[in-house]
Amino acid sequence: MTKIKSQKIMPNLLPESSALSFVLTSQDDTEHTKAWDFFAVFDLEGSAPVNTQVLINVIKDVFTHEVTEGLESGSILQTLERTLKECRDAMQKLSPDSVFNAVVAVFKDEHVYSSMYGTSKALYLDGTQVVHVETGKEGNYASGSQKIEAGKVMILCTERFFNKFPPKSLISLTKPILGDDLEELSSAVILKVDAPVVPAFMANYTASS
């Protein structure tokens, strides 16, 4: 399985809030044994405070169930779009007037599959160049896939995080971004694909046609 290095950047959560953002990853699930990994960033904003931990737990349960069931049997991009829709619907049951945004990336085999809902961002940082992930857009949804490139940096983030910390600025940061530095709707996860390790006995192997 492709090895992904990840760094989550999230604000400190209040017990109750009308606005929150957070990151979910398969790397945080000790029971995750599948041959793929997921990373997702959510942000929600409504008019009335909700119990943040209850809301996160509900979305986590819906998300992991839908992704796991769907990736075992169907199209990855269709699964991700359906999963984000189910998460949005679950959130609206707890906070009916909330605005929902989310972005998810799944690394499976030799490809990364991305899906976004609303204003969330998926970007590549190539040296000092910022490249938006290529997606096809339909309504509030956008999705696409690309072959994994070792060493490439991918950023999934909320719009508020993107506005405060443009990807190019992340290169020149001299200290970590702490939870205290972030407002409720600023979250991100930074991903980097490790180069595959070549076994020693194959180091000098040259393929022949």
Tab-separated table of C-alpha atoms in Angstrom:
chain	number	residue	atom	x	y	z
A	1	MET	CA	0.000	0.000	0.000
A	2	THR	CA	1.167	3.523	-0.763
A	3	LYS	CA	2.620	5.167	2.331
A	4	ILE	CA	1.280	8.648	3.024
A	5	LYS	CA	2.780	11.143	5.456
A	6	SER	CA	0.128	13.456	6.861
A	7	GLN	CA	-0.072	16.532	9.051
A	8	LYS	CA	-3.432	17.592	10.455
A	9	ILE	CA	-4.011	21.270	11.223
A	10	MET	CA	-7.162	21.995	13.240
A	11	PRO	CA	-8.463	24.644	15.644
A	12	ASN	CA	-9.157	23.874	19.280
A	13	LEU	CA	-12.769	22.753	19.506
A	14	LEU	CA	-15.252	24.276	21.919
A	15	PRO	CA	-17.776	21.949	23.639
A	16	GLU	CA	-20.550	23.769	21.773
A	17	SER	CA	-20.311	25.994	18.729
A	18	SER	CA	-22.311	27.173	15.729
A	19	ALA	CA	-19.190	26.865	13.542
A	20	LEU	CA	-16.544	24.138	13.470
A	21	SER	CA	-14.075	22.383	11.215
A	22	PHE	CA	-12.149	19.149	11.631
A	23	VAL	CA	-10.113	16.452	9.885
A	24	LEU	CA	-10.815	12.710	9.616
A	25	THR	CA	-8.207	10.200	8.423
A	26	SER	CA	-7.982	6.430	8.193
A	27	GLN	CA	-4.564	6.706	9.865
A	28	ASP	CA	-6.319	7.628	13.109
A	29	ASP	CA	-8.407	4.452	13.024
A	30	THR	CA	-6.518	1.602	14.684
A	31	GLU	CA	-8.979	-0.887	13.161
A	32	HIS	CA	-8.412	0.280	9.578
A	33	THR	CA	-6.791	-2.581	7.652
A	34	LYS	CA	-7.906	-1.847	4.099
A	35	ALA	CA	-5.495	-1.455	1.159
A	36	TRP	CA	-6.377	2.218	0.814
A	37	ASP	CA	-6.318	5.371	2.942
A	38	PHE	CA	-8.705	8.302	3.209
A	39	PHE	CA	-8.252	11.901	4.362
A	40	ALA	CA	-11.143	14.344	4.738
A	41	VAL	CA	-11.689	17.923	5.905
A	42	PHE	CA	-15.112	19.229	6.962
A	43	ASP	CA	-16.474	22.630	7.950
A	44	LEU	CA	-19.974	23.495	9.121
A	45	GLU	CA	-21.599	26.778	10.094
A	46	GLY	CA	-25.129	27.432	11.350
A	47	SER	CA	-27.079	29.886	13.458
A	48	ALA	CA	-27.379	27.863	16.684
A	49	PRO	CA	-24.663	26.153	18.776
A	50	VAL	CA	-24.471	22.355	18.645
A	51	ASN	CA	-22.549	19.783	20.660
A	52	THR	CA	-19.352	19.601	18.608
A	53	GLN	CA	-18.270	16.122	19.692
A	54	VAL	CA	-21.684	14.617	18.981
A	55	LEU	CA	-21.721	16.188	15.516
A	56	ILE	CA	-18.184	15.001	14.735
A	57	ASN	CA	-18.995	11.475	15.907
A	58	VAL	CA	-22.128	11.330	13.746
A	59	ILE	CA	-20.276	12.488	10.632
A	60	LYS	CA	-17.357	10.152	11.369
A	61	ASP	CA	-19.682	7.146	11.701
A	62	VAL	CA	-21.599	7.988	8.506
A	63	PHE	CA	-18.426	8.763	6.564
A	64	THR	CA	-16.456	5.640	7.502
A	65	HIS	CA	-19.455	3.355	6.954
A	66	GLU	CA	-20.310	4.782	3.524
A	67	VAL	CA	-16.697	4.859	2.312
A	68	THR	CA	-15.888	1.350	3.505
A	69	GLU	CA	-19.059	-0.182	2.077
A	70	GLY	CA	-18.820	1.719	-1.212
A	71	LEU	CA	-15.154	1.147	-1.972
A	72	GLU	CA	-15.607	-2.580	-1.578
A	73	SER	CA	-18.234	-2.768	-4.286
A	74	GLY	CA	-18.531	0.312	-6.490
A	75	SER	CA	-17.030	3.267	-8.302
A	76	ILE	CA	-14.681	5.241	-6.065
A	77	LEU	CA	-15.727	8.707	-7.246
A	78	GLN	CA	-19.420	7.835	-7.068
A	79	THR	CA	-18.853	6.441	-3.583
A	80	LEU	CA	-17.148	9.642	-2.433
A	81	GLU	CA	-19.899	11.856	-3.830
A	82	ARG	CA	-22.592	9.726	-2.189
A	83	THR	CA	-20.629	9.705	1.081
A	84	LEU	CA	-20.399	13.499	1.217
A	85	LYS	CA	-24.124	13.748	0.489
A	86	GLU	CA	-24.923	11.348	3.338
A	87	CYS	CA	-22.676	13.351	5.681
A	88	ARG	CA	-24.400	16.580	4.668
A	89	ASP	CA	-27.838	15.046	5.277
A	90	ALA	CA	-26.768	13.689	8.679
A	91	MET	CA	-25.415	17.090	9.680
A	92	GLN	CA	-28.618	18.859	8.657
A	93	LYS	CA	-30.661	16.617	10.959
A	94	LEU	CA	-28.685	18.025	13.902
A	95	SER	CA	-28.308	21.558	12.572
A	96	PRO	CA	-30.936	22.162	9.857
A	97	ASP	CA	-29.743	25.576	8.660
A	98	SER	CA	-26.011	24.825	8.654
A	99	VAL	CA	-23.820	25.331	5.604
A	100	PHE	CA	-21.758	22.216	4.854
A	101	ASN	CA	-18.427	21.998	2.997
A	102	ALA	CA	-16.108	19.021	2.670
A	103	VAL	CA	-13.216	17.580	0.699
A	104	VAL	CA	-11.947	13.998	0.708
A	105	ALA	CA	-9.055	12.165	-0.934
A	106	VAL	CA	-8.667	8.399	-1.178
A	107	PHE	CA	-5.327	6.831	-2.062
A	108	LYS	CA	-5.865	3.428	-3.647
A	109	ASP	CA	-3.494	1.387	-5.787
A	110	GLU	CA	-1.627	3.909	-7.964
A	111	HIS	CA	-4.190	6.714	-7.934
A	112	VAL	CA	-5.585	9.413	-5.687
A	113	TYR	CA	-9.321	10.108	-5.962
A	114	SER	CA	-10.664	13.470	-4.796
A	115	SER	CA	-14.174	14.746	-4.199
A	116	MET	CA	-15.335	18.143	-2.930
A	117	TYR	CA	-18.609	19.663	-1.847
A	118	GLY	CA	-19.098	23.416	-1.539
A	119	THR	CA	-16.111	25.729	-1.089
A	120	SER	CA	-13.490	23.258	0.159
A	121	LYS	CA	-10.119	23.100	-1.609
A	122	ALA	CA	-7.840	20.357	-2.946
A	123	LEU	CA	-4.444	21.565	-4.160
A	124	TYR	CA	-1.007	20.355	-5.134
A	125	LEU	CA	2.102	22.202	-4.040
A	126	ASP	CA	4.778	21.672	-6.683
A	127	GLY	CA	7.854	23.537	-5.545
A	128	THR	CA	6.585	27.102	-5.259
A	129	GLN	CA	3.704	26.527	-7.680
A	130	VAL	CA	0.141	25.905	-6.516
A	131	VAL	CA	-1.977	23.717	-8.762
A	132	HIS	CA	-5.669	23.052	-8.142
A	133	VAL	CA	-6.593	19.381	-8.410
A	134	GLU	CA	-8.237	18.740	-11.753
A	135	THR	CA	-11.900	17.904	-11.257
A	136	GLY	CA	-15.146	17.782	-13.132
A	137	LYS	CA	-17.816	19.922	-11.475
A	138	GLU	CA	-21.526	19.164	-11.238
A	139	GLY	CA	-23.554	21.496	-9.050
A	140	ASN	CA	-21.950	21.741	-5.612
A	141	TYR	CA	-19.848	18.625	-6.240
A	142	ALA	CA	-16.476	18.287	-7.939
A	143	SER	CA	-14.409	15.125	-8.334
A	144	GLY	CA	-11.477	13.677	-10.215
A	145	SER	CA	-8.594	11.215	-10.096
A	146	GLN	CA	-4.904	11.323	-10.845
A	147	LYS	CA	-1.967	8.950	-10.780
A	148	ILE	CA	0.025	9.201	-7.562
A	149	GLU	CA	3.385	10.947	-7.843
A	150	ALA	CA	5.937	10.177	-5.119
A	151	GLY	CA	7.143	13.233	-3.254
A	152	LYS	CA	4.256	15.430	-4.353
A	153	VAL	CA	2.518	17.488	-1.657
A	154	MET	CA	-1.282	17.639	-1.558
A	155	ILE	CA	-3.308	20.013	0.618
A	156	LEU	CA	-6.962	19.509	1.547
A	157	CYS	CA	-8.405	22.503	3.363
A	158	THR	CA	-11.355	24.706	4.158
A	159	GLU	CA	-11.817	27.964	2.287
A	160	ARG	CA	-11.103	29.976	5.450
A	161	PHE	CA	-7.774	28.168	5.935
A	162	PHE	CA	-6.868	28.762	2.292
A	163	ASN	CA	-7.563	32.491	2.648
A	164	LYS	CA	-5.498	32.855	5.829
A	165	PHE	CA	-2.642	30.522	4.865
A	166	PRO	CA	-2.224	30.476	1.070
A	167	PRO	CA	-0.283	27.326	0.141
A	168	LYS	CA	2.807	29.266	-0.923
A	169	SER	CA	3.007	30.828	2.540
A	170	LEU	CA	3.234	27.378	4.128
A	171	ILE	CA	6.690	26.948	2.607
A	172	SER	CA	8.111	29.925	4.466
A	173	LEU	CA	6.562	29.279	7.883
A	174	THR	CA	9.165	29.318	10.651
A	175	LYS	CA	6.962	27.698	13.313
A	176	PRO	CA	4.079	25.195	13.389
A	177	ILE	CA	0.492	26.393	13.061
A	178	LEU	CA	-1.160	25.771	16.421
A	179	GLY	CA	-4.811	25.289	17.241
A	180	ASP	CA	-4.796	28.639	19.055
A	181	ASP	CA	-3.775	30.325	15.783
A	182	LEU	CA	-6.882	29.127	13.969
A	183	GLU	CA	-10.496	30.223	13.900
A	184	GLU	CA	-13.281	27.657	14.009
A	185	LEU	CA	-13.597	27.218	10.224
A	186	SER	CA	-9.870	26.863	9.475
A	187	SER	CA	-8.694	23.253	9.082
A	188	ALA	CA	-6.392	21.399	6.714
A	189	VAL	CA	-4.446	18.221	6.197
A	190	ILE	CA	-1.138	18.226	4.331
A	191	LEU	CA	-0.226	14.984	2.554
A	192	LYS	CA	2.969	13.707	0.998
A	193	VAL	CA	3.457	10.396	-0.775
A	194	ASP	CA	6.610	8.572	0.238
A	195	ALA	CA	8.803	7.322	-2.585
A	196	PRO	CA	8.532	3.521	-2.768
A	197	VAL	CA	11.395	1.650	-1.148
A	198	VAL	CA	13.271	-0.574	-3.603
A	199	PRO	CA	14.450	-3.838	-2.017
A	200	ALA	CA	18.241	-4.102	-1.835
A	201	PHE	CA	18.359	-7.162	-4.110
A	202	MET	CA	16.565	-5.182	-6.839
A	203	ALA	CA	18.599	-1.991	-6.534
A	204	ASN	CA	20.760	-2.816	-9.564
A	205	TYR	CA	18.099	-4.701	-11.487
A	206	THR	CA	17.491	-3.543	-15.029
A	207	ALA	CA	14.346	-4.697	-16.751
A	208	SER	CA	14.742	-6.183	-20.217
A	209	SER	CA	12.174	-6.262	-22.948
